[in-house]
Tab-separated table of C-alpha atoms in Angstrom:
chain	number	residue	atom	x	y	z
A	47	ALA	CA	30.687	17.584	-17.543
A	48	GLU	CA	28.646	18.250	-14.428
A	49	LYS	CA	29.009	15.213	-12.173
A	50	THR	CA	27.812	16.426	-8.783
A	51	ARG	CA	24.464	18.058	-9.570
A	52	PRO	CA	21.462	17.284	-11.773
A	53	SER	CA	21.096	19.368	-14.925
A	54	ILE	CA	18.014	20.758	-16.625
A	55	ILE	CA	18.118	21.110	-20.402
A	56	ARG	CA	15.372	23.352	-21.747
A	57	VAL	CA	14.270	22.789	-25.322
A	58	ASP	CA	11.582	24.915	-26.972
A	59	THR	CA	9.380	22.860	-29.288
A	60	THR	CA	6.306	23.302	-31.463
A	61	ILE	CA	3.587	20.724	-31.033
A	62	GLY	CA	2.574	19.219	-34.385
A	63	PHE	CA	5.521	20.816	-36.184
A	64	GLY	CA	4.848	20.972	-39.906
A	65	ALA	CA	1.107	20.333	-39.658
A	66	ALA	CA	-1.523	22.880	-40.623
A	67	LYS	CA	-2.561	23.243	-36.972
A	68	ALA	CA	0.985	23.287	-35.601
A	69	GLY	CA	1.286	25.018	-32.256
A	70	THR	CA	-2.366	24.468	-31.302
A	71	ALA	CA	-4.323	21.998	-29.200
A	72	GLY	CA	-5.849	20.743	-32.435
A	73	VAL	CA	-2.914	18.404	-33.045
A	74	HIS	CA	-2.945	16.952	-29.546
A	75	GLY	CA	-5.917	14.619	-29.496
A	76	ALA	CA	-7.287	14.486	-33.045
A	77	PRO	CA	-6.067	13.029	-36.372
A	78	LEU	CA	-4.109	15.433	-38.588
A	79	GLY	CA	-6.079	14.496	-41.702
A	80	ALA	CA	-4.652	13.070	-44.931
A	81	GLN	CA	-3.528	16.387	-46.419
A	82	SER	CA	-1.807	17.691	-43.305
A	83	LEU	CA	-0.233	14.307	-42.562
A	84	GLY	CA	1.129	14.206	-46.104
A	85	ASP	CA	2.658	17.673	-45.621
A	86	VAL	CA	4.459	16.524	-42.475
A	87	LYS	CA	5.773	13.404	-44.220
A	88	ALA	CA	7.046	15.451	-47.129
A	89	LEU	CA	8.701	17.943	-44.785
A	90	PHE	CA	10.786	15.138	-43.278
A	91	GLY	CA	11.594	13.442	-46.579
A	92	PHE	CA	9.041	10.643	-46.540
A	93	SER	CA	6.651	9.659	-49.310
A	94	ARG	CA	3.177	11.158	-48.980
A	95	ASP	CA	1.569	7.953	-50.208
A	96	GLU	CA	3.310	5.304	-48.082
A	97	SER	CA	2.269	4.406	-44.563
A	98	PHE	CA	4.245	2.372	-42.032
A	99	LYS	CA	7.210	2.261	-44.411
A	100	ILE	CA	10.483	1.363	-42.742
A	101	ALA	CA	13.579	2.122	-44.777
A	102	ASP	CA	16.364	-0.436	-45.190
A	103	ASP	CA	18.888	1.768	-43.380
A	104	VAL	CA	16.580	1.828	-40.351
A	105	TYR	CA	16.398	-1.969	-40.347
A	106	LYS	CA	20.186	-2.093	-40.606
A	107	PHE	CA	20.617	0.375	-37.775
A	108	TYR	CA	18.528	-1.714	-35.396
A	109	ALA	CA	20.151	-4.965	-36.547
A	110	ASP	CA	23.545	-3.438	-35.754
A	111	ARG	CA	22.261	-2.352	-32.338
A	112	ALA	CA	21.030	-5.900	-31.673
A	113	ALA	CA	24.437	-7.313	-32.568
A	114	LYS	CA	26.115	-4.750	-30.332
A	115	GLY	CA	23.715	-5.635	-27.526
A	116	ALA	CA	24.493	-9.331	-27.906
A	117	GLU	CA	28.203	-8.571	-27.612
A	118	LEU	CA	27.657	-6.435	-24.505
A	119	GLU	CA	25.558	-9.200	-22.969
A	120	LYS	CA	28.357	-11.691	-23.637
A	121	GLN	CA	30.863	-9.362	-21.956
A	122	TRP	CA	28.500	-8.937	-19.010
A	123	GLU	CA	28.100	-12.689	-18.541
A	124	GLU	CA	31.875	-13.088	-18.581
A	125	LEU	CA	32.269	-10.287	-16.038
A	126	LEU	CA	29.602	-11.834	-13.809
A	127	GLY	CA	31.284	-15.214	-14.060
A	128	ASN	CA	34.621	-13.752	-13.004
A	129	TYR	CA	32.886	-11.929	-10.166
A	130	ALA	CA	31.361	-15.216	-8.984
A	131	LYS	CA	34.815	-16.789	-8.808
A	132	ALA	CA	36.369	-13.843	-6.959
A	133	TYR	CA	33.458	-13.095	-4.620
A	134	PRO	CA	31.199	-16.165	-4.428
A	135	GLU	CA	29.080	-14.992	-1.458
A	136	LEU	CA	28.503	-11.512	-2.881
A	137	HIS	CA	27.659	-13.029	-6.262
A	138	LYS	CA	25.139	-15.350	-4.628
A	139	GLU	CA	23.492	-12.412	-2.851
A	140	PHE	CA	23.473	-10.320	-6.027
A	141	VAL	CA	21.786	-13.068	-8.058
A	142	ARG	CA	19.218	-13.668	-5.310
A	143	ARG	CA	18.188	-10.054	-5.323
A	144	VAL	CA	18.112	-9.701	-9.118
A	145	GLU	CA	15.931	-12.818	-9.337
A	146	GLY	CA	13.599	-11.378	-6.706
A	147	ARG	CA	13.980	-14.209	-4.194
A	148	LEU	CA	13.615	-13.260	-0.535
A	149	PRO	CA	16.205	-14.404	2.020
A	150	GLU	CA	15.294	-17.744	3.516
A	151	GLY	CA	13.649	-17.401	6.916
A	152	TRP	CA	13.455	-13.611	6.915
A	153	GLU	CA	9.864	-13.777	8.188
A	154	LYS	CA	11.024	-15.367	11.438
A	155	ALA	CA	12.173	-11.907	12.498
A	156	LEU	CA	8.593	-10.570	12.471
A	157	PRO	CA	7.517	-9.848	16.055
A	158	SER	CA	4.398	-11.389	17.575
A	159	TYR	CA	2.399	-10.236	20.580
A	160	THR	CA	-0.021	-11.335	23.303
A	161	PRO	CA	-2.808	-9.342	24.988
A	162	GLY	CA	-0.494	-8.847	27.960
A	163	ASP	CA	1.942	-6.739	25.946
A	164	LYS	CA	1.701	-2.976	26.305
A	165	ALA	CA	-0.586	-0.971	24.058
A	166	GLU	CA	1.195	0.917	21.292
A	167	ALA	CA	0.309	2.879	18.184
A	168	THR	CA	0.485	0.761	15.061
A	169	ARG	CA	2.981	3.255	13.595
A	170	LYS	CA	5.246	2.365	16.548
A	171	LEU	CA	4.619	-1.335	15.978
A	172	SER	CA	5.557	-0.730	12.345
A	173	GLU	CA	8.818	0.798	13.538
A	174	HIS	CA	9.487	-2.380	15.534
A	175	VAL	CA	8.962	-4.449	12.377
A	176	ILE	CA	11.256	-2.255	10.293
A	177	ASN	CA	13.991	-2.519	12.911
A	178	ALA	CA	13.517	-6.286	13.042
A	179	ILE	CA	13.701	-6.923	9.292
A	180	ALA	CA	15.930	-4.118	7.936
A	181	ASN	CA	19.114	-6.157	8.228
A	182	LYS	CA	17.367	-9.387	7.230
A	183	LEU	CA	16.202	-7.740	3.994
A	184	PRO	CA	19.145	-5.718	2.644
A	185	GLU	CA	17.075	-4.938	-0.452
A	186	LEU	CA	14.611	-2.887	1.622
A	187	ILE	CA	15.163	0.783	0.766
A	188	GLY	CA	12.995	3.842	1.282
A	189	GLY	CA	12.095	6.785	3.422
A	190	SER	CA	9.611	9.503	4.184
A	191	ALA	CA	8.309	12.711	2.626
A	192	ASP	CA	9.800	14.885	5.381
A	193	LEU	CA	7.839	13.129	8.154
A	194	THR	CA	10.371	10.607	9.423
A	195	GLY	CA	9.833	11.602	13.044
A	196	SER	CA	6.096	11.036	12.702
A	197	ASN	CA	6.092	8.038	10.373
A	198	LEU	CA	8.811	6.267	12.420
A	199	THR	CA	10.312	4.659	9.321
A	200	ARG	CA	14.057	5.045	9.986
A	201	TRP	CA	15.627	2.014	11.633
A	202	LYS	CA	18.250	2.380	14.360
A	203	ASP	CA	21.430	1.837	12.345
A	204	ALA	CA	20.095	3.249	9.064
A	205	VAL	CA	22.422	5.327	6.895
A	206	ASP	CA	20.989	8.056	4.698
A	207	PHE	CA	21.472	7.817	0.945
A	208	GLN	CA	23.551	10.964	0.463
A	209	PRO	CA	26.892	11.899	-1.111
A	210	GLU	CA	29.681	11.616	1.422
A	211	THR	CA	30.601	15.248	0.831
A	212	THR	CA	27.411	16.275	2.668
A	213	MET	CA	28.568	14.482	5.831
A	214	LEU	CA	24.947	13.259	6.100
A	215	GLY	CA	25.332	9.769	4.679
A	216	THR	CA	26.824	7.731	1.865
A	217	TYR	CA	25.698	6.218	-1.407
A	218	ALA	CA	25.703	2.871	0.408
A	219	GLY	CA	22.864	4.200	2.556
A	220	ARG	CA	19.332	2.853	2.208
A	221	TYR	CA	17.280	5.611	3.834
A	222	LEU	CA	15.911	8.258	1.475
A	223	ARG	CA	14.950	11.802	2.436
A	224	PHE	CA	12.316	12.488	-0.216
A	225	GLY	CA	11.303	15.971	0.940
A	226	VAL	CA	7.755	17.291	0.786
A	227	ARG	CA	7.050	15.808	-2.637
A	228	GLU	CA	4.667	12.886	-2.318
A	229	HIS	CA	4.143	12.342	-6.050
A	230	GLY	CA	7.885	12.428	-6.679
A	231	MET	CA	8.444	10.005	-3.802
A	232	ALA	CA	5.988	7.471	-5.232
A	233	ALA	CA	7.419	7.880	-8.736
A	234	ILE	CA	10.964	7.316	-7.457
A	235	CYS	CA	9.826	4.161	-5.676
A	236	ASN	CA	8.164	2.970	-8.888
A	237	GLY	CA	11.477	3.394	-10.690
A	238	ILE	CA	13.371	1.471	-8.002
A	239	ALA	CA	10.816	-1.351	-8.082
A	240	ALA	CA	10.769	-1.505	-11.876
A	241	TYR	CA	14.571	-1.712	-12.064
A	242	GLY	CA	14.527	-4.621	-9.630
A	243	ALA	CA	16.843	-5.997	-6.943
A	244	ASN	CA	15.379	-3.658	-4.306
A	245	ILE	CA	12.078	-3.365	-2.424
A	246	PRO	CA	11.194	0.328	-2.006
A	247	PHE	CA	8.939	1.943	0.578
A	248	ALA	CA	7.453	5.428	0.763
A	249	SER	CA	5.918	7.102	3.778
A	250	THR	CA	3.759	10.066	4.715
A	251	PHE	CA	0.373	10.650	6.388
A	252	LEU	CA	-2.395	8.540	4.845
A	253	ASN	CA	-4.350	11.577	3.695
A	254	PHE	CA	-1.360	12.795	1.706
A	255	ILE	CA	-1.186	9.733	-0.507
A	256	SER	CA	-3.814	11.660	-2.463
A	257	TYR	CA	-0.982	13.922	-3.638
A	258	ALA	CA	0.783	10.807	-4.931
A	259	ALA	CA	-2.293	9.165	-6.459
A	260	GLY	CA	-1.119	9.420	-10.065
A	261	ALA	CA	2.113	7.604	-9.272
A	262	SER	CA	0.703	5.186	-6.680
A	263	ARG	CA	-1.967	4.144	-9.189
A	264	LEU	CA	0.828	3.344	-11.626
A	265	SER	CA	2.402	1.133	-8.943
A	266	ALA	CA	-0.725	-1.016	-9.173
A	267	LEU	CA	-1.119	-0.752	-12.946
A	268	SER	CA	2.540	-1.687	-13.467
A	269	HIS	CA	2.447	-4.552	-10.939
A	270	LEU	CA	5.220	-3.027	-8.834
A	271	ARG	CA	5.955	-4.033	-5.251
A	272	VAL	CA	6.014	-0.667	-3.497
A	273	LEU	CA	5.220	-0.408	0.215
A	274	TYR	CA	3.308	2.740	1.176
A	275	ILE	CA	3.731	3.143	4.932
A	276	MET	CA	0.982	5.627	5.748
A	277	THR	CA	0.489	6.852	9.317
A	278	HIS	CA	-2.064	9.116	11.059
A	279	ASP	CA	-4.789	7.097	9.410
A	280	SER	CA	-8.047	8.538	10.785
A	281	ILE	CA	-9.645	11.135	13.066
A	282	GLY	CA	-7.469	9.442	15.682
A	283	LEU	CA	-4.680	11.838	14.695
A	284	GLY	CA	-6.591	14.496	16.618
A	285	GLU	CA	-5.990	18.223	16.533
A	286	ASP	CA	-4.536	18.561	13.026
A	287	GLY	CA	-8.138	18.419	11.906
A	288	PRO	CA	-9.951	17.656	8.648
A	289	THR	CA	-7.123	18.787	6.348
A	290	HIS	CA	-5.081	15.882	7.682
A	291	GLN	CA	-7.801	13.361	8.524
A	292	PRO	CA	-8.492	10.829	5.759
A	293	ILE	CA	-12.160	10.043	5.188
A	294	GLU	CA	-12.541	8.997	1.553
A	295	THR	CA	-8.892	8.054	1.047
A	296	MET	CA	-9.146	4.368	1.904
A	297	ALA	CA	-12.235	3.980	-0.290
A	298	MET	CA	-10.225	5.388	-3.203
A	299	LEU	CA	-7.364	2.997	-2.523
A	300	ARG	CA	-9.667	0.004	-2.138
A	301	ALA	CA	-11.275	0.877	-5.472
A	302	THR	CA	-7.878	0.745	-7.201
A	303	PRO	CA	-7.283	-2.641	-8.874
A	304	ASN	CA	-4.251	-4.696	-7.826
A	305	PHE	CA	-3.710	-2.719	-4.597
A	306	LEU	CA	-3.480	-4.285	-1.135
A	307	ASN	CA	-4.755	-2.016	1.624
A	308	PHE	CA	-4.138	-2.845	5.268
A	309	ARG	CA	-5.582	-1.354	8.454
A	310	PRO	CA	-3.977	-3.516	11.139
A	311	ALA	CA	-5.599	-3.574	14.570
A	312	ASP	CA	-2.623	-4.640	16.688
A	313	GLY	CA	0.964	-5.871	16.601
A	314	ASN	CA	0.244	-9.279	15.093
A	315	GLU	CA	-1.727	-7.691	12.287
A	316	VAL	CA	1.064	-5.167	11.630
A	317	SER	CA	3.523	-8.052	11.228
A	318	ALA	CA	1.025	-9.844	8.969
A	319	ALA	CA	0.641	-6.718	6.841
A	320	TYR	CA	4.395	-6.512	6.300
A	321	TYR	CA	4.577	-10.221	5.515
A	322	ALA	CA	1.818	-9.974	2.910
A	323	ALA	CA	3.156	-6.744	1.412
A	324	ILE	CA	6.681	-8.108	1.003
A	325	THR	CA	5.695	-11.544	-0.308
A	326	ASN	CA	3.278	-10.131	-2.900
A	327	SER	CA	5.924	-9.296	-5.483
A	328	HIS	CA	3.599	-7.882	-8.131
A	329	ARG	CA	1.314	-5.654	-6.063
A	330	PRO	CA	1.789	-2.423	-4.124
A	331	SER	CA	0.496	-2.194	-0.571
A	332	VAL	CA	-0.702	0.532	1.755
A	333	LEU	CA	-0.098	0.022	5.457
A	334	SER	CA	-2.512	2.377	7.208
A	335	LEU	CA	-1.247	3.025	10.731
A	336	THR	CA	-2.472	4.859	13.819
A	337	ARG	CA	-1.069	7.692	15.849
A	338	GLN	CA	-2.964	6.564	18.985
A	339	ASN	CA	-2.122	3.514	21.099
A	340	LEU	CA	-4.089	0.297	20.547
A	341	PRO	CA	-4.293	-2.843	22.698
A	342	HIS	CA	-3.109	-6.231	21.490
A	343	LEU	CA	-6.192	-8.350	20.912
A	344	GLU	CA	-7.201	-11.754	22.205
A	345	GLY	CA	-7.508	-14.047	19.211
A	346	SER	CA	-5.283	-12.190	16.752
A	347	SER	CA	-2.366	-13.858	15.000
A	348	ILE	CA	-0.124	-13.345	12.002
A	349	GLU	CA	-1.394	-16.579	10.444
A	350	LYS	CA	-5.043	-15.526	10.649
A	351	ALA	CA	-4.484	-11.927	9.563
A	352	VAL	CA	-2.763	-12.831	6.276
A	353	LYS	CA	-6.153	-14.116	5.096
A	354	GLY	CA	-7.420	-10.540	5.171
A	355	GLY	CA	-10.303	-11.178	7.564
A	356	TYR	CA	-10.983	-13.684	10.332
A	357	LYS	CA	-13.116	-14.477	13.370
A	358	LEU	CA	-11.434	-12.706	16.259
A	359	ALA	CA	-13.612	-13.641	19.237
A	360	THR	CA	-17.209	-14.326	20.307
A	361	TYR	CA	-18.877	-12.907	23.419
A	362	GLY	CA	-22.013	-14.464	24.884
A	363	SER	CA	-23.151	-17.986	25.599
A	364	ALA	CA	-25.315	-19.018	22.643
A	365	ALA	CA	-24.067	-21.553	20.116
A	366	ASN	CA	-24.719	-19.163	17.230
A	367	PRO	CA	-24.167	-15.395	17.227
A	368	ASP	CA	-27.017	-12.918	17.097
A	369	LEU	CA	-24.800	-10.274	15.495
A	370	LEU	CA	-21.472	-9.839	13.703
A	371	ILE	CA	-19.360	-6.730	14.218
A	372	VAL	CA	-16.639	-6.225	11.623
A	373	GLY	CA	-13.845	-3.878	12.654
A	374	THR	CA	-10.679	-2.595	11.020
A	375	GLY	CA	-7.637	-0.933	12.520
A	376	SER	CA	-8.266	1.213	15.562
A	377	GLU	CA	-11.977	0.383	15.533
A	378	THR	CA	-11.455	-3.344	16.063
A	379	SER	CA	-10.826	-2.916	19.781
A	380	ILE	CA	-13.883	-0.630	19.912
A	381	SER	CA	-15.853	-3.426	18.236
A	382	VAL	CA	-14.654	-5.839	20.927
A	383	ASP	CA	-15.799	-3.461	23.669
A	384	THR	CA	-19.159	-3.087	21.931
A	385	ALA	CA	-19.596	-6.855	21.707
A	386	LYS	CA	-18.807	-7.237	25.407
A	387	LEU	CA	-21.337	-4.521	26.247
A	388	LEU	CA	-24.094	-6.178	24.216
A	389	ALA	CA	-23.319	-9.548	25.761
A	390	ASP	CA	-23.259	-8.245	29.324
A	391	LYS	CA	-26.214	-5.855	29.216
A	392	GLU	CA	-28.456	-7.341	26.536
A	393	GLY	CA	-27.677	-11.034	26.844
A	394	LEU	CA	-26.699	-11.250	23.183
A	395	THR	CA	-24.048	-13.393	21.597
A	396	VAL	CA	-21.844	-11.264	19.368
A	397	SER	CA	-18.939	-12.335	17.165
A	398	VAL	CA	-16.214	-9.844	16.265
A	399	VAL	CA	-14.504	-10.107	12.898
A	400	SER	CA	-11.205	-8.371	12.265
A	401	MET	CA	-10.806	-7.265	8.644
A	402	PRO	CA	-7.301	-5.850	8.147
A	403	CYS	CA	-7.299	-6.292	4.348
A	404	LEU	CA	-10.452	-6.598	2.238
A	405	GLU	CA	-8.474	-7.478	-0.897
A	406	LEU	CA	-6.873	-10.556	0.666
A	407	PHE	CA	-10.219	-11.543	2.192
A	408	ASN	CA	-11.835	-11.305	-1.257
A	409	GLU	CA	-9.328	-13.845	-2.547
A	410	GLN	CA	-10.302	-16.534	-0.024
A	411	SER	CA	-12.699	-19.305	-0.954
A	412	ASP	CA	-16.471	-18.839	-0.710
A	413	GLU	CA	-16.491	-21.415	2.066
A	414	TYR	CA	-13.949	-19.502	4.132
A	415	ARG	CA	-15.508	-16.063	3.580
A	416	HIS	CA	-18.942	-17.315	4.594
A	417	SER	CA	-17.499	-19.043	7.652
A	418	VAL	CA	-16.352	-15.570	8.736
A	419	LEU	CA	-19.309	-13.480	7.526
A	420	LEU	CA	-21.989	-15.974	8.491
A	421	PRO	CA	-25.035	-16.021	6.185
A	422	GLY	CA	-28.285	-15.258	7.973
A	423	VAL	CA	-26.621	-13.259	10.762
A	424	PRO	CA	-27.032	-9.459	10.777
A	425	ALA	CA	-23.662	-7.742	10.436
A	426	ILE	CA	-22.415	-4.209	11.039
A	427	SER	CA	-19.005	-2.688	10.347
A	428	VAL	CA	-17.153	-0.057	12.361
A	429	GLU	CA	-14.475	2.074	10.714
A	430	ALA	CA	-13.563	5.725	11.329
A	431	LEU	CA	-13.581	6.376	7.593
A	432	SER	CA	-16.119	6.578	4.776
A	433	THR	CA	-18.713	3.801	4.735
A	434	PHE	CA	-18.414	3.628	0.940
A	435	GLY	CA	-17.949	0.048	-0.228
A	436	TRP	CA	-18.950	-1.671	3.005
A	437	HIS	CA	-22.476	-2.629	1.889
A	438	LYS	CA	-20.944	-5.561	0.008
A	439	TYR	CA	-19.946	-7.121	3.318
A	440	VAL	CA	-22.329	-5.929	6.041
A	441	HIS	CA	-25.967	-4.950	6.418
A	442	HIS	CA	-25.243	-1.660	8.148
A	443	PRO	CA	-21.863	0.120	7.997
A	444	ILE	CA	-20.973	2.589	10.745
A	445	GLY	CA	-18.363	5.224	9.931
A	446	ILE	CA	-17.882	8.859	8.956
A	447	ASP	CA	-19.372	10.256	5.761
A	448	THR	CA	-18.481	13.882	6.441
A	449	PHE	CA	-15.126	15.575	6.828
A	450	GLY	CA	-13.423	15.223	10.200
A	451	ALA	CA	-12.886	17.857	12.889
A	452	SER	CA	-10.165	19.238	15.106
A	453	GLY	CA	-9.918	18.146	18.726
A	454	PRO	CA	-8.490	15.534	21.091
A	455	TYR	CA	-9.014	12.174	19.450
A	456	LYS	CA	-11.141	10.670	22.231
A	457	GLU	CA	-13.527	13.620	22.004
A	458	LEU	CA	-13.685	13.187	18.243
A	459	TYR	CA	-14.653	9.537	18.592
A	460	GLU	CA	-17.473	10.625	20.906
A	461	HIS	CA	-18.512	13.406	18.507
A	462	PHE	CA	-18.789	10.989	15.581
A	463	GLY	CA	-20.545	8.297	17.606
A	464	LEU	CA	-17.732	5.775	17.407
A	465	THR	CA	-17.982	4.615	21.005
A	466	PRO	CA	-19.259	1.275	22.330
A	467	ASP	CA	-22.458	2.669	23.831
A	468	VAL	CA	-23.530	4.510	20.679
A	469	ILE	CA	-22.572	1.634	18.392
A	470	ALA	CA	-24.462	-0.780	20.645
A	471	GLN	CA	-27.646	1.274	20.311
A	472	LYS	CA	-27.352	1.243	16.524
A	473	ALA	CA	-26.715	-2.503	16.621
A	474	LEU	CA	-29.923	-3.048	18.599
A	475	LYS	CA	-31.880	-1.127	15.951
A	476	VAL	CA	-30.345	-3.339	13.247
A	477	LEU	CA	-31.339	-6.468	15.161
A	478	LYS	CA	-34.861	-5.147	15.706
A	479	TYR	CA	-35.249	-4.536	11.975
A	480	TYR	CA	-34.118	-8.041	11.041
A	481	LYS	CA	-36.449	-9.678	13.527
A	482	SER	CA	-39.268	-8.980	11.079
A	483	ASN	CA	-37.258	-8.918	7.843
A	484	SER	CA	-35.131	-11.537	6.125
A	485	VAL	CA	-31.361	-11.211	6.433
A	486	PRO	CA	-29.823	-11.088	2.929
A	487	THR	CA	-26.669	-13.067	2.210
A	488	LEU	CA	-23.881	-10.698	1.209
A	489	ASP	CA	-20.449	-11.024	-0.434
A	490	LEU	CA	-21.662	-13.378	-3.141
A	491	GLU	CA	-19.551	-14.179	-6.209
A	492	PHE	CA	-21.168	-15.516	-9.382
């Protein structure tokens, strides 16, 4: 038997074998019809006239299998009991992981930041988190689709999952080299999550999750905890251009039921994204991370960010804001700069809302959501992605509804009007409009 390599067994078959339309598409999605179905039954020794008939020998076969299974389960329980006596600590760890319980206090390893800390790309901040929690969560296992050096997903003392004969790792390793096969990567992670005892993660550029969409959708449909660590999340990736720059991708992911989608704006929000992704045991998550450096924001915290959206800061002196600016990811700091500009030059009071995860925000109470997105106050959003879906939350979304372009990322932000001065001018037009028109209340649930 071949024990060191996978094997492919090719079997030639005929679709609808025995039916009148055997070998054609006609038997794929349509009923065979009574006559043809009867012919197939007769061919295999069944009565033409009986439907859903289960023979006694079939019942006996499955009853015998059930008895055999019960005996195997008994043997397993005895083996596990002996293992507990011989290796009590390992048994305790094994049971914890099989039951899906996280190690007590693991979240204390999540790093937190202040505005005085150096600016870093959120993919780099993600790397800090992975290094901090990898040994606290021994069930964390995963890797990248041939982009490890860009995704920054391999922790410092990681061992590759490889046969020892390759001299590249061992089967005790937890880092997987998936290769350039995004769909296969997501499907493998689904299998690991479904089996249990491990928390899998998959990584590539955000735009390339589209190649994995069939499998990542099944993560959500099957209620599987898979972490999709997706970097290079906008035009901020720069010169690779529109083939690599996601525009509609996040809208697709946000439209997928039972999916958590994060665009963290700084280090605290990255830690919050990991906390939420790991503690939500029946939902997959996308962590959408930047290539470019971002500042750590005044007012951010892990505790606030796990609610999905929160009031970050207010600029201006009035008791109530004239305008709300909702930012996500790399555009949150741009929103802050825009708010400061409007306060300094126009005398306005502007509140900035950070919205790292719309799905978690949607799950908050009406009272909380409307304390963040204040009724009666004009609101705009800023995100370097499609504006699709934002009209539920703001009166005027600002984003990109065309494909991206190739160039240095700062020039691209200027080209697409995602700079404080341009956004401020659009904000003034929004405010002018609502001076003579009522401001509708958004994000209502009935």
